[in-house]
Short mmCIF file of C-alpha atoms and ligand atoms in Angstrom, two decimals:
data_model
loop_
_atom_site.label_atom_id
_atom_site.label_comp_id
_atom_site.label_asym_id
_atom_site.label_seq_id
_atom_site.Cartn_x
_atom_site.Cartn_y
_atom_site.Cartn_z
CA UNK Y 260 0.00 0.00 0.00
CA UNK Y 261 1.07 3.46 -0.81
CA UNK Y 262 1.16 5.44 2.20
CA UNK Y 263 1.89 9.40 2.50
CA UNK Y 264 5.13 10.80 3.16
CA UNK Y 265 5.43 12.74 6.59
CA UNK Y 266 6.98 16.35 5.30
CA UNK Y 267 9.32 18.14 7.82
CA UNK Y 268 8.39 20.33 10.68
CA UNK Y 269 6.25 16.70 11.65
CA UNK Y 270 7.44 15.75 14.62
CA UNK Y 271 7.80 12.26 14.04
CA UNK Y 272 10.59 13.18 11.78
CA UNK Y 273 12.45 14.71 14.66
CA UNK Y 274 12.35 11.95 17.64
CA UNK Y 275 14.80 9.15 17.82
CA UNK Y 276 12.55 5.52 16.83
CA UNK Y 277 12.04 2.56 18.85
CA UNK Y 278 13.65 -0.64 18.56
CA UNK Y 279 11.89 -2.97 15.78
CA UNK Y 280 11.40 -6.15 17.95
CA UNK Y 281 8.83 -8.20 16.96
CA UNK Y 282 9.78 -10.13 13.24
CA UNK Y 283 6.33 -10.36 12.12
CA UNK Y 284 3.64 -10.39 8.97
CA UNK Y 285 3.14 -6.92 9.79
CA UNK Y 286 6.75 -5.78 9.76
CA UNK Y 287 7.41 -7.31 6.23
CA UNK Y 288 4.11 -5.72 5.31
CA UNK Y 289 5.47 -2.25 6.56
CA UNK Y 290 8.69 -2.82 4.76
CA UNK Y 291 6.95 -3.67 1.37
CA UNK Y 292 4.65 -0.14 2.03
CA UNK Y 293 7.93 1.53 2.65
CA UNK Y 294 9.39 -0.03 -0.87
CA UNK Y 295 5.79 1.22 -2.42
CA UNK Y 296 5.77 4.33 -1.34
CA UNK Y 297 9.60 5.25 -2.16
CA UNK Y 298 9.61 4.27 -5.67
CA UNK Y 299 5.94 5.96 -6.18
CA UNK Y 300 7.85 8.98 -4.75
CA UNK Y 301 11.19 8.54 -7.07
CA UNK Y 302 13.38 8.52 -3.52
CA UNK Y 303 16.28 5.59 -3.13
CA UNK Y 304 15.89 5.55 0.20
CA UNK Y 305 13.03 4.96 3.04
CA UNK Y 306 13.17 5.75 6.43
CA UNK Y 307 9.87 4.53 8.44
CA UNK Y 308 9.54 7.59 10.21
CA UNK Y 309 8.60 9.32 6.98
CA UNK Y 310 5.67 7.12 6.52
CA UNK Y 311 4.61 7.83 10.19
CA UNK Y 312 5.63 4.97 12.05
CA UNK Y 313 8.55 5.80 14.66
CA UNK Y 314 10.21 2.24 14.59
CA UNK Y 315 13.80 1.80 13.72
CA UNK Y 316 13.78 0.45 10.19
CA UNK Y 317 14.75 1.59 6.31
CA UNK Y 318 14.63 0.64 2.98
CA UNK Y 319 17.28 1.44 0.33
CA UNK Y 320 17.64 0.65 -3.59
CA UNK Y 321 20.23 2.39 -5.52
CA UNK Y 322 18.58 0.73 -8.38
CA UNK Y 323 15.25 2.12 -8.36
CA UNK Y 324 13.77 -1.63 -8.93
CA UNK Y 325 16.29 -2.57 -12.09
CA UNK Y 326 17.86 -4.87 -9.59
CA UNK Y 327 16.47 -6.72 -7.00
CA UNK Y 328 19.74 -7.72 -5.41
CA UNK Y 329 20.20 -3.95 -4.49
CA UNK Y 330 16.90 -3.90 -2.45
CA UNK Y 331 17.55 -3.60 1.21
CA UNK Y 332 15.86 -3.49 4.23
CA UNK Y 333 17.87 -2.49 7.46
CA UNK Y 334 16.10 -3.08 10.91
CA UNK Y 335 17.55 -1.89 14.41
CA UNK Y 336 20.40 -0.64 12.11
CA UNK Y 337 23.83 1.10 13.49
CA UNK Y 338 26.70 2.33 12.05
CA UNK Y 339 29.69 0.10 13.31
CA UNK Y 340 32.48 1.71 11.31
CA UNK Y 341 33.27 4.84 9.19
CA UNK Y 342 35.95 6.48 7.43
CA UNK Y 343 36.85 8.71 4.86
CA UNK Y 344 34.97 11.73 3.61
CA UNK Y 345 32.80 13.04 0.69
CA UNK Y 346 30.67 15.81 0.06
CA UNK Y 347 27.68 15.67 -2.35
CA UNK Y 348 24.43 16.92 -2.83
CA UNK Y 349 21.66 15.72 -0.67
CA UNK Y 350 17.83 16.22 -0.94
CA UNK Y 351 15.05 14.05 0.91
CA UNK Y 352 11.42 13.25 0.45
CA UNK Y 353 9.69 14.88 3.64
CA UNK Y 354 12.42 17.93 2.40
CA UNK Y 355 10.76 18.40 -1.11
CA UNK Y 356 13.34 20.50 -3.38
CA UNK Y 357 15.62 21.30 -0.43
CA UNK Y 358 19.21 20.45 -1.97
CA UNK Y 359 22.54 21.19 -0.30
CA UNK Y 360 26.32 19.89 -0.16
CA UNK Y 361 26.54 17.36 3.24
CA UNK Y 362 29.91 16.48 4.33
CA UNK Y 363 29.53 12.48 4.96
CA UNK Y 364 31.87 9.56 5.66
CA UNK Y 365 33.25 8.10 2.31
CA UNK Y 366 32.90 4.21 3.40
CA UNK Y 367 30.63 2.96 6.28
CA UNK Y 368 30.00 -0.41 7.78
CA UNK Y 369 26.36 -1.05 8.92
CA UNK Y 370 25.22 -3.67 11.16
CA UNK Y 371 21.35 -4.29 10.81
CA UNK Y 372 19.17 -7.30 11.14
CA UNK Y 373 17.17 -8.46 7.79
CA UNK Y 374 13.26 -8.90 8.02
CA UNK Y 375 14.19 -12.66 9.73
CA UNK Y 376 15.63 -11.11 12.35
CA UNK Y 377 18.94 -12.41 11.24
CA UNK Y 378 22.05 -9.83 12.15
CA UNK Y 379 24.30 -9.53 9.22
CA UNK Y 380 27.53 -6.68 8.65
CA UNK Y 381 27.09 -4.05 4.95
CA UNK Y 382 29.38 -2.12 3.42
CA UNK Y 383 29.24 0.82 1.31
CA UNK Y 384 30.85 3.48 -0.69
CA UNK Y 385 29.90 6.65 -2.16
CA UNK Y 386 25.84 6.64 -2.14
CA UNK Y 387 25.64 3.46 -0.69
CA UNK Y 388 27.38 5.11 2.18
CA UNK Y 389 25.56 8.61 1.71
CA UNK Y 390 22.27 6.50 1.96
CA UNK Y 391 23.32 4.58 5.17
CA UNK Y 392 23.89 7.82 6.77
CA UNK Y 393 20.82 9.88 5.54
CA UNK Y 394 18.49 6.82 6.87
CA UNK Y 395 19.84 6.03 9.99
CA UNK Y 396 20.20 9.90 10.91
CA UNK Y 397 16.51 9.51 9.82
CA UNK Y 398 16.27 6.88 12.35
CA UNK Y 399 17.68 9.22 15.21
CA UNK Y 400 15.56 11.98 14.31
CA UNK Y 401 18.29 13.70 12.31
CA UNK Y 402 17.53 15.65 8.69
CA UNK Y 403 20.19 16.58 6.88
CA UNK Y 404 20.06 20.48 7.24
CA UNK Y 405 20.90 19.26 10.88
CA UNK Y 406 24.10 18.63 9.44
CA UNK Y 407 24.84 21.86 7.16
CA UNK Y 408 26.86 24.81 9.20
CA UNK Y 409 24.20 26.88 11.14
CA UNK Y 410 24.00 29.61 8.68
CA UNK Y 411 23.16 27.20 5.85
CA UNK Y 412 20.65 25.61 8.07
CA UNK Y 413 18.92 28.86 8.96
CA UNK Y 414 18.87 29.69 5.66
CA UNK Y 415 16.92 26.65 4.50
CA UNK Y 416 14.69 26.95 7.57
CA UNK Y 417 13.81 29.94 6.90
CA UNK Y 418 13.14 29.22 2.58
CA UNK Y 419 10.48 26.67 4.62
CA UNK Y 420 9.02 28.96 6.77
CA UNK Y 421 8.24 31.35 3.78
CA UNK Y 422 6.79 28.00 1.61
CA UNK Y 423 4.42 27.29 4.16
CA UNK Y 424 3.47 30.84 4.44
CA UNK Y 425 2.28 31.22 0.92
CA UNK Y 426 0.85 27.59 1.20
CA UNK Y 427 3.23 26.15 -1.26
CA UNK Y 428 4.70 23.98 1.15
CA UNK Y 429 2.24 20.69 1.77
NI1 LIG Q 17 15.58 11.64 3.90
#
């Protein structure tokens, strides 16, 4: 099922989530609404929050659905290991046309448990790794202007405040 995505200032995009711990029908049919919902919205990565439910859990495919073996669902993830750095663009779904350079870690190691409960280690570089960070930060209540200098961050802030003003931010 499609479901809505939660826009920023909702607060349920600003609280850390719970702990996912029941491996369940209903938390593999949450993780296919999350997979639903982010390719309807053109994003390549899902963060539960965004659909309204405050549990600890992601989607990401780099492949936008060309390849099924880049599909992946992280539950109770953390970030175990990081290095590097690498500064791209960002933008994100409950931020709609908010874009800015975020200074990330170049090569991350996630640990995360799959929809079996079963723990397994990931790795990633580049996007992968820019994707690992933008969910889980997601996951601790974290958007990415959070991460911008504080100038930068007021300065998108305020962009919102005047969008919401005139209505055209939904
Ligand atoms: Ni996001």
């Amino acid at each position: 099922m499609i479901r809505e995505i939660v826009k920023y200032p909702d607060p349920i995009l600003q609280r850390p989530t719970e702990r996912v711990a029941d491996f369940n029908d209903q938390l593999r049919a949450l993780a296919a609404d999350m997979f639903e919902s982010m390719y309807k919205a053109q994003g390549i990565g899902l963060a539960a929050p965004q659909i309204g439910v405050g549990l600890r859990m992601t989607v990401i495919d780099l492949s936008n659905q060309k390849d099924p073996d880049d599909k992946l669902v992280l539950v109770n993830p953390e970030i175990v290991h990081k290095e590097g750095r690498q500064v791209e663009e960002e933008g994100c779904l409950s931020l709609p046309d908010i874009r800015d350079k975020v200074v990330r870690a170049a090569k991350v190691r996630v640990r995360a448990q799959d929809l079996d409960g079963q723990w397994r280690e990931l790795e990633g570089t580049e996007l992968l790794a820019r994707a690992f960070q933008h969910e889980i930060d997601h996951l601790d209540g974290i958007l990415f202007p959070w991460r911008l200098s504080g100038l930068k961050r007021d300065f998108i802030l305020r962009r919102i405040r005047k969008l919401q003003k005139t209505g055209e931010w939904k």
